Coordinates of N, CA and C and ligand atoms in Angstrom, one line a residue:
M127 N 184.2 98.3 20.2 CA 184.6 98.5 21.8 C 183.8 97.2 22.3
S128 N 184.5 96.4 23.2 CA 184.1 95.4 24.0 C 184.5 95.6 25.4
L129 N 183.4 95.1 26.2 CA 183.7 95.4 27.8 C 182.9 94.1 28.5
F130 N 183.6 93.8 29.6 CA 183.2 92.8 30.7 C 182.9 93.5 31.9
L131 N 181.3 93.0 32.2 CA 180.3 94.0 33.2 C 180.3 92.8 34.2
P132 N 181.2 92.6 35.2 CA 181.3 91.5 36.2 C 179.9 91.4 36.9
D133 N 179.5 92.4 37.3 CA 178.0 92.5 37.9 C 177.1 93.7 37.7
E134 N 175.7 93.7 38.2 CA 175.0 94.5 37.8 C 175.4 96.0 38.3
A135 N 176.0 96.2 39.2 CA 176.9 97.7 39.0 C 177.7 97.9 38.2
A136 N 178.2 96.9 37.7 CA 179.3 97.3 36.3 C 177.9 98.1 35.4
T137 N 176.7 97.3 35.4 CA 176.2 97.5 34.1 C 175.7 98.8 34.5
N138 N 175.5 98.9 35.7 CA 174.8 100.8 36.0 C 175.6 101.7 35.8
A139 N 177.2 101.2 35.9 CA 177.9 102.0 35.8 C 178.3 102.6 34.4
F140 N 178.4 101.4 33.4 CA 178.2 101.9 32.2 C 177.0 102.6 31.5
A141 N 176.0 102.6 32.2 CA 174.9 103.4 32.0 C 175.0 104.9 32.0
T142 N 175.8 105.2 33.0 CA 175.9 106.5 33.7 C 177.1 107.0 33.0
R143 N 178.2 106.5 32.2 CA 179.0 106.8 31.4 C 178.1 107.2 29.6
L144 N 177.5 106.1 29.4 CA 176.5 106.4 28.2 C 176.0 107.8 28.4
H145 N 175.2 108.3 29.4 CA 174.5 108.7 29.6 C 175.3 110.1 29.7
A146 N 176.4 110.3 30.0 CA 177.6 111.5 30.3 C 178.0 111.6 28.9
A147 N 178.2 110.5 28.2 CA 178.7 110.8 26.6 C 177.5 110.9 25.8
L148 N 176.1 110.9 25.8 CA 175.2 111.4 24.8 C 175.2 113.0 25.1
P149 N 174.4 113.6 24.1 CA 174.6 115.0 23.9 C 173.3 115.4 24.4
A150 N 173.4 116.8 25.3 CA 172.1 117.2 26.0 C 170.9 117.2 25.3
D151 N 171.0 117.3 23.8 CA 169.7 117.3 23.1 C 169.7 116.0 22.3
I152 N 168.8 115.1 23.2 CA 168.6 113.4 22.8 C 167.7 113.3 21.7
A153 N 166.6 114.0 21.1 CA 166.0 114.2 20.3 C 166.4 113.2 19.2
G154 N 165.7 112.2 18.8 CA 165.9 111.4 17.6 C 167.3 110.3 17.3
W155 N 167.5 110.3 18.9 CA 168.8 109.3 19.2 C 168.1 108.0 19.1
T156 N 168.5 106.9 18.3 CA 167.8 105.6 18.7 C 169.1 104.7 18.8
V157 N 169.1 103.7 20.1 CA 170.1 102.7 20.7 C 169.3 101.7 20.5
L158 N 169.9 100.6 20.0 CA 169.5 99.4 19.8 C 170.0 98.5 21.1
L159 N 169.4 97.9 21.7 CA 169.9 96.5 22.6 C 169.5 95.3 22.5
E160 N 170.5 94.9 22.1 CA 170.6 93.2 21.6 C 171.1 92.2 22.7
G161 N 170.8 91.0 22.3 CA 171.1 90.2 23.5 C 170.0 89.3 23.8
E162 N 169.9 88.0 24.1 CA 168.9 86.8 24.4 C 168.4 87.4 25.6
L163 N 167.3 86.7 26.1 CA 166.6 86.9 27.3 C 167.2 87.1 28.5
G164 N 167.4 88.0 29.7 CA 168.2 87.7 30.4 C 169.5 88.5 30.5
A165 N 170.1 88.9 29.4 CA 171.7 89.0 29.5 C 171.5 90.8 29.5
G166 N 170.5 91.3 30.1 CA 170.6 92.7 30.6 C 170.1 93.8 30.2
K167 N 169.4 93.8 29.2 CA 169.0 94.8 28.3 C 168.1 95.8 28.9
S168 N 166.9 95.1 29.5 CA 166.3 96.1 30.4 C 167.0 96.8 31.8
T169 N 167.9 96.0 32.3 CA 168.8 96.3 33.3 C 169.4 97.9 33.1
L170 N 170.2 97.5 31.8 CA 170.8 98.9 31.4 C 169.7 100.0 30.9
A171 N 168.7 100.0 30.1 CA 168.0 100.8 29.9 C 167.5 101.6 31.0
R172 N 167.2 100.3 32.2 CA 166.6 101.1 33.4 C 167.4 101.9 34.0
A173 N 168.6 101.9 34.1 CA 169.7 102.8 34.8 C 170.2 103.8 33.7
L174 N 170.0 103.6 32.7 CA 169.8 105.0 31.4 C 169.1 106.1 31.9
I175 N 167.8 105.5 32.0 CA 166.5 106.3 32.2 C 166.5 107.0 33.8
R176 N 167.1 106.5 34.5 CA 167.4 106.9 36.0 C 168.5 107.9 35.9
A177 N 169.7 107.7 35.1 CA 170.5 108.6 34.6 C 170.3 109.7 34.6
F178 N 169.3 109.7 33.5 CA 168.5 111.0 32.9 C 167.6 111.7 33.8
G179 N 167.5 111.1 35.1 CA 167.0 111.9 36.2 C 165.4 111.3 36.6
H180 N 165.1 110.2 36.0 CA 163.9 109.4 36.3 C 164.2 108.6 37.6
S181 N 163.0 109.4 38.7 CA 163.3 108.4 40.1 C 162.1 107.3 40.3
G182 N 161.2 107.1 39.8 CA 160.1 106.1 39.9 C 160.5 104.9 39.3
A183 N 159.7 103.7 39.0 CA 159.7 102.8 38.5 C 160.0 102.7 37.1
V184 N 160.8 101.6 36.5 CA 160.9 101.7 34.9 C 160.3 100.4 34.7
P185 N 159.0 100.2 34.5 CA 158.5 98.9 34.2 C 158.8 98.3 33.0
S186 N 158.8 96.8 32.9 CA 159.2 96.3 31.4 C 157.9 96.7 30.2
P187 N 158.3 97.2 29.1 CA 157.3 97.3 28.0 C 156.9 96.3 27.5
T188 N 157.4 94.8 27.8 CA 156.9 94.0 27.2 C 155.7 93.5 26.3
Y189 N 154.7 93.8 27.3 CA 153.1 94.3 26.8 C 152.7 95.4 26.3
T190 N 153.0 96.5 26.9 CA 152.6 98.0 26.2 C 153.7 98.5 25.1
L191 N 154.8 97.4 25.0 CA 155.6 97.9 23.7 C 156.5 99.1 23.8
V192 N 155.7 100.3 24.4 CA 156.6 101.5 24.8 C 156.2 101.9 26.3
E193 N 157.3 102.5 26.5 CA 156.9 102.8 28.0 C 157.7 104.5 28.0
P194 N 156.8 105.5 27.9 CA 157.4 106.8 27.3 C 157.8 107.6 29.0
Y195 N 158.9 108.4 28.8 CA 159.2 109.2 30.1 C 159.5 110.7 29.8
K196 N 158.9 111.2 30.5 CA 158.8 113.1 30.0 C 159.9 113.5 31.3
L197 N 160.9 113.7 30.6 CA 161.9 114.2 31.7 C 162.3 115.6 31.3
D198 N 162.8 116.2 32.1 CA 163.6 117.5 31.7 C 164.4 117.4 31.0
C199 N 165.4 116.7 30.5 CA 166.0 116.6 29.5 C 165.4 116.6 28.1
G200 N 164.0 115.9 28.2 CA 164.0 115.6 26.6 C 162.9 114.6 27.0
S201 N 162.3 113.4 26.0 CA 161.5 112.2 26.2 C 162.6 111.0 25.9
I202 N 162.2 110.0 26.8 CA 162.7 108.8 26.2 C 161.7 107.8 26.2
Y203 N 161.9 107.0 25.2 CA 161.0 106.3 25.3 C 161.7 104.7 24.8
H204 N 161.2 103.6 26.0 CA 161.9 102.3 26.1 C 160.6 101.3 25.3
I205 N 161.6 100.8 24.3 CA 160.7 100.0 23.6 C 160.9 98.6 23.5
D206 N 160.1 97.8 24.0 CA 160.4 96.1 23.6 C 159.7 95.7 22.7
L207 N 160.0 95.0 21.6 CA 159.4 94.3 20.6 C 159.6 93.2 20.7
Y208 N 159.9 92.2 21.9 CA 159.9 90.9 21.6 C 158.8 90.2 21.3
R209 N 157.1 90.6 21.9 CA 156.1 90.1 21.2 C 155.8 90.5 20.3
V210 N 156.2 91.0 19.3 CA 155.7 91.7 18.0 C 156.3 90.4 17.0
A211 N 155.6 89.4 16.5 CA 155.6 88.3 15.5 C 155.9 89.2 13.8
A212 N 155.1 90.1 13.7 CA 155.0 90.6 12.4 C 155.0 92.2 12.0
E213 N 156.0 92.4 11.6 CA 156.1 94.2 11.2 C 154.9 94.8 10.9
E214 N 153.9 94.2 10.5 CA 152.6 94.9 10.3 C 152.0 95.1 11.8
E215 N 152.6 94.4 12.4 CA 151.8 94.8 14.0 C 152.2 96.3 14.5
L216 N 153.5 96.6 13.9 CA 154.0 97.9 14.2 C 153.3 99.3 13.8
R217 N 152.5 99.1 12.5 CA 152.2 99.8 11.9 C 151.5 101.0 12.9
Y218 N 150.6 100.7 13.6 CA 149.8 101.5 14.5 C 150.5 102.1 15.6
L219 N 151.8 101.6 15.9 CA 152.4 102.3 16.8 C 152.9 103.8 17.2
G220 N 152.7 104.2 16.0 CA 152.8 105.6 15.8 C 154.3 105.9 16.1
W221 N 155.2 105.5 15.4 CA 156.9 105.6 15.4 C 157.0 107.3 15.0
N222 N 156.4 107.9 14.3 CA 156.5 109.2 14.0 C 156.5 110.3 15.8
E223 N 155.7 109.8 16.3 CA 155.5 110.7 17.4 C 156.4 110.3 18.6
L224 N 157.6 109.4 18.0 CA 158.5 109.0 18.8 C 159.7 109.4 18.6
E225 N 159.6 110.6 17.8 CA 160.9 111.2 17.1 C 161.5 112.5 18.1
D226 N 160.8 112.8 19.0 CA 161.0 113.8 19.6 C 161.9 113.3 20.6
G227 N 162.0 112.1 21.2 CA 163.0 111.7 22.2 C 163.7 110.5 21.8
L228 N 164.5 109.9 22.8 CA 165.6 109.1 22.7 C 164.9 107.6 22.7
R229 N 165.1 106.9 21.8 CA 164.5 105.5 21.5 C 165.7 104.4 22.3
L230 N 165.1 103.8 23.2 CA 165.9 102.4 23.6 C 165.0 101.4 23.4
V231 N 165.7 100.3 22.2 CA 164.5 99.5 21.7 C 165.4 98.3 22.1
E232 N 164.5 97.5 22.7 CA 165.2 96.0 23.0 C 164.2 94.9 21.6
W233 N 165.0 94.0 21.0 CA 164.4 93.0 20.4 C 164.3 93.9 19.0
P234 N 165.4 94.7 18.6 CA 165.1 95.9 17.7 C 165.1 95.1 16.0
D235 N 165.2 93.8 15.8 CA 165.2 93.1 14.8 C 164.0 92.8 14.5
R236 N 162.9 93.2 15.2 CA 161.7 93.1 14.9 C 161.1 94.2 14.0
A237 N 161.8 95.5 14.1 CA 161.5 96.6 13.5 C 162.7 97.0 12.3
P238 N 162.9 96.2 11.4 CA 164.2 96.5 10.4 C 164.5 98.3 9.7
D239 N 163.2 98.8 10.0 CA 163.1 100.4 9.3 C 163.8 100.7 10.8
L240 N 163.3 100.8 12.0 CA 163.6 101.9 12.7 C 165.1 101.5 12.9
A241 N 165.5 99.9 13.2 CA 167.2 99.4 13.3 C 167.9 100.2 12.2
A242 N 167.3 100.5 11.0 CA 168.2 100.7 10.0 C 168.7 102.1 9.7
R243 N 167.8 102.9 10.8 CA 168.2 104.3 11.3 C 168.9 104.5 12.7
A244 N 169.4 103.7 13.3 CA 169.9 103.5 14.5 C 171.0 104.3 14.6
D245 N 171.7 104.9 15.9 CA 172.5 105.4 15.8 C 173.8 104.4 16.6
L246 N 173.3 103.4 17.6 CA 174.3 103.0 18.5 C 173.6 101.4 18.4
Q247 N 174.5 100.5 18.4 CA 173.9 99.5 18.8 C 174.9 98.7 20.0
I248 N 174.2 98.3 21.0 CA 174.7 97.4 22.3 C 174.4 96.3 22.0
T249 N 175.1 95.5 22.4 CA 174.9 94.0 22.6 C 175.6 93.5 23.8
L250 N 174.3 92.7 24.7 CA 175.0 92.1 26.0 C 175.0 90.6 25.8
G251 N 175.6 90.0 26.3 CA 175.8 88.5 26.2 C 176.2 88.1 27.6
Y252 N 175.8 86.9 28.0 CA 176.4 86.0 29.2 C 177.9 86.0 29.0
A253 N 178.4 86.2 30.2 CA 180.2 86.0 30.2 C 180.3 85.6 31.7
Q254 N 180.8 84.2 31.9 CA 180.7 83.7 33.7 C 179.8 84.3 34.0
A255 N 179.9 85.0 35.4 CA 178.8 85.4 36.1 C 178.2 86.5 35.5
G256 N 179.1 87.2 34.9 CA 178.7 88.8 34.4 C 177.9 88.6 33.1
R257 N 178.4 89.6 32.3 CA 177.7 89.9 30.8 C 178.9 90.7 30.4
S258 N 179.1 90.2 28.7 CA 179.8 91.2 27.8 C 179.0 92.4 27.3
L259 N 179.5 93.3 27.0 CA 178.8 94.4 26.2 C 179.7 94.8 25.1
D260 N 179.1 94.7 24.1 CA 179.8 95.3 22.7 C 179.0 96.4 22.1
L261 N 180.0 97.4 21.7 CA 179.4 98.7 21.4 C 179.8 99.0 19.8
V262 N 178.8 99.3 19.2 CA 179.1 99.8 17.7 C 178.4 100.8 17.3
G263 N 178.6 102.1 16.6 CA 178.7 103.2 16.4 C 177.6 102.6 14.9
L264 N 176.5 103.1 14.4 CA 175.7 102.9 13.5 C 175.7 103.8 12.4
S265 N 175.6 105.2 12.9 CA 175.4 106.7 12.5 C 176.5 107.3 12.5
E266 N 177.3 108.4 12.1 CA 178.2 109.3 12.1 C 178.5 109.5 13.4
R267 N 177.2 110.1 13.9 CA 177.3 110.8 15.6 C 177.3 109.5 16.3
G268 N 176.9 108.1 16.1 CA 176.9 107.0 17.1 C 178.3 106.7 17.0
S269 N 179.1 106.7 15.8 CA 180.4 106.1 15.8 C 181.5 107.0 16.6
V270 N 181.0 108.4 16.7 CA 181.9 109.4 17.3 C 181.5 109.0 18.8
L271 N 180.1 108.7 19.3 CA 180.1 108.6 20.8 C 180.6 107.4 21.1
A272 N 180.6 106.2 20.3 CA 181.2 105.2 20.3 C 182.7 105.4 20.8
S273 N 183.6 106.0 20.3 CA 184.9 106.4 20.3 C 185.2 107.0 21.4
K274 N 184.2 108.0 22.0 CA 184.2 108.7 23.1 C 184.2 107.9 24.5
L275 N 183.3 106.8 24.1 CA 183.3 105.8 25.5 C 184.4 104.7 25.4
T276 N 185.0 104.8 24.1 CA 186.4 103.7 24.4 C 187.5 104.3 25.0
S277 N 187.7 105.7 24.9 CA 188.7 106.4 25.2 C 188.6 106.7 26.9
Ligands
ADP496 N1 176.5 93.0 34.2 C1 175.8 92.0 34.9 N2 176.4 91.1 35.8 C2 175.5 90.0 36.3 N3 174.3 90.2 36.5 C3 173.5 90.9 35.8 C4 174.2 92.0 34.9 N4 173.4 92.8 34.5 C5 172.5 92.5 34.7 N5 172.2 91.4 35.6 C6 171.3 90.4 36.0 O1 170.5 89.9 34.7 C7 169.4 90.1 34.5 C8 169.1 90.5 33.3 O2 167.6 90.9 33.4 P1 166.9 92.0 32.2 O3 167.8 92.9 32.4 O4 165.8 91.8 32.7 O5 167.5 91.3 30.8 P2 166.7 91.4 29.6 O6 166.1 92.8 29.3 O7 168.1 91.0 28.3 O8 165.6 90.1 29.2 C9 168.9 90.6 35.9 O9 168.6 89.7 36.9 C10 170.0 91.5 36.4 O10 170.2 91.7 37.7
MG497 MG1 164.2 93.3 28.5

């Protein structure tokens, strides 16, 4: 599935639709956010975290690697692996402790093990003044969700 998002409001609207399509129990879901710097990965993550009911700031996890959100619906982990150079650096991150929530992962290619178990891949790209969005289901439940969002 491919979409054109003409402006940031369209990105936010897509996040609202994605939130509505995700199940009530988001534990163990992993969404990969791909695309170059400035493509809109953090914008989409922020809008999705807000759609789940978070009203405060959504700081970039670039330096902390993980920003956790404890919400009524469960936990969300916003992960940004841009600064990770080698996979060994991730050994102490405690991935297993992030199993109870929804993981939104920017620069997932830095963590192939995590990417291999993901449900959805969202790729953002520059398209004129806006952005393109490609959505691919990676797991069975991810594919079901992707087709729900297409219809
Ligand atoms: N659909 C869109 N069209 C145009 N600009 C957008 C769109 N979505 C987001 N932006 C803008 O693009 C930039 C994306 O930054 P950011 O989300 O931090 O990117 P990334 O996390 O991929 O590096 C922000 O300035 C945001 O306002
Ligand atoms: Mg980002």
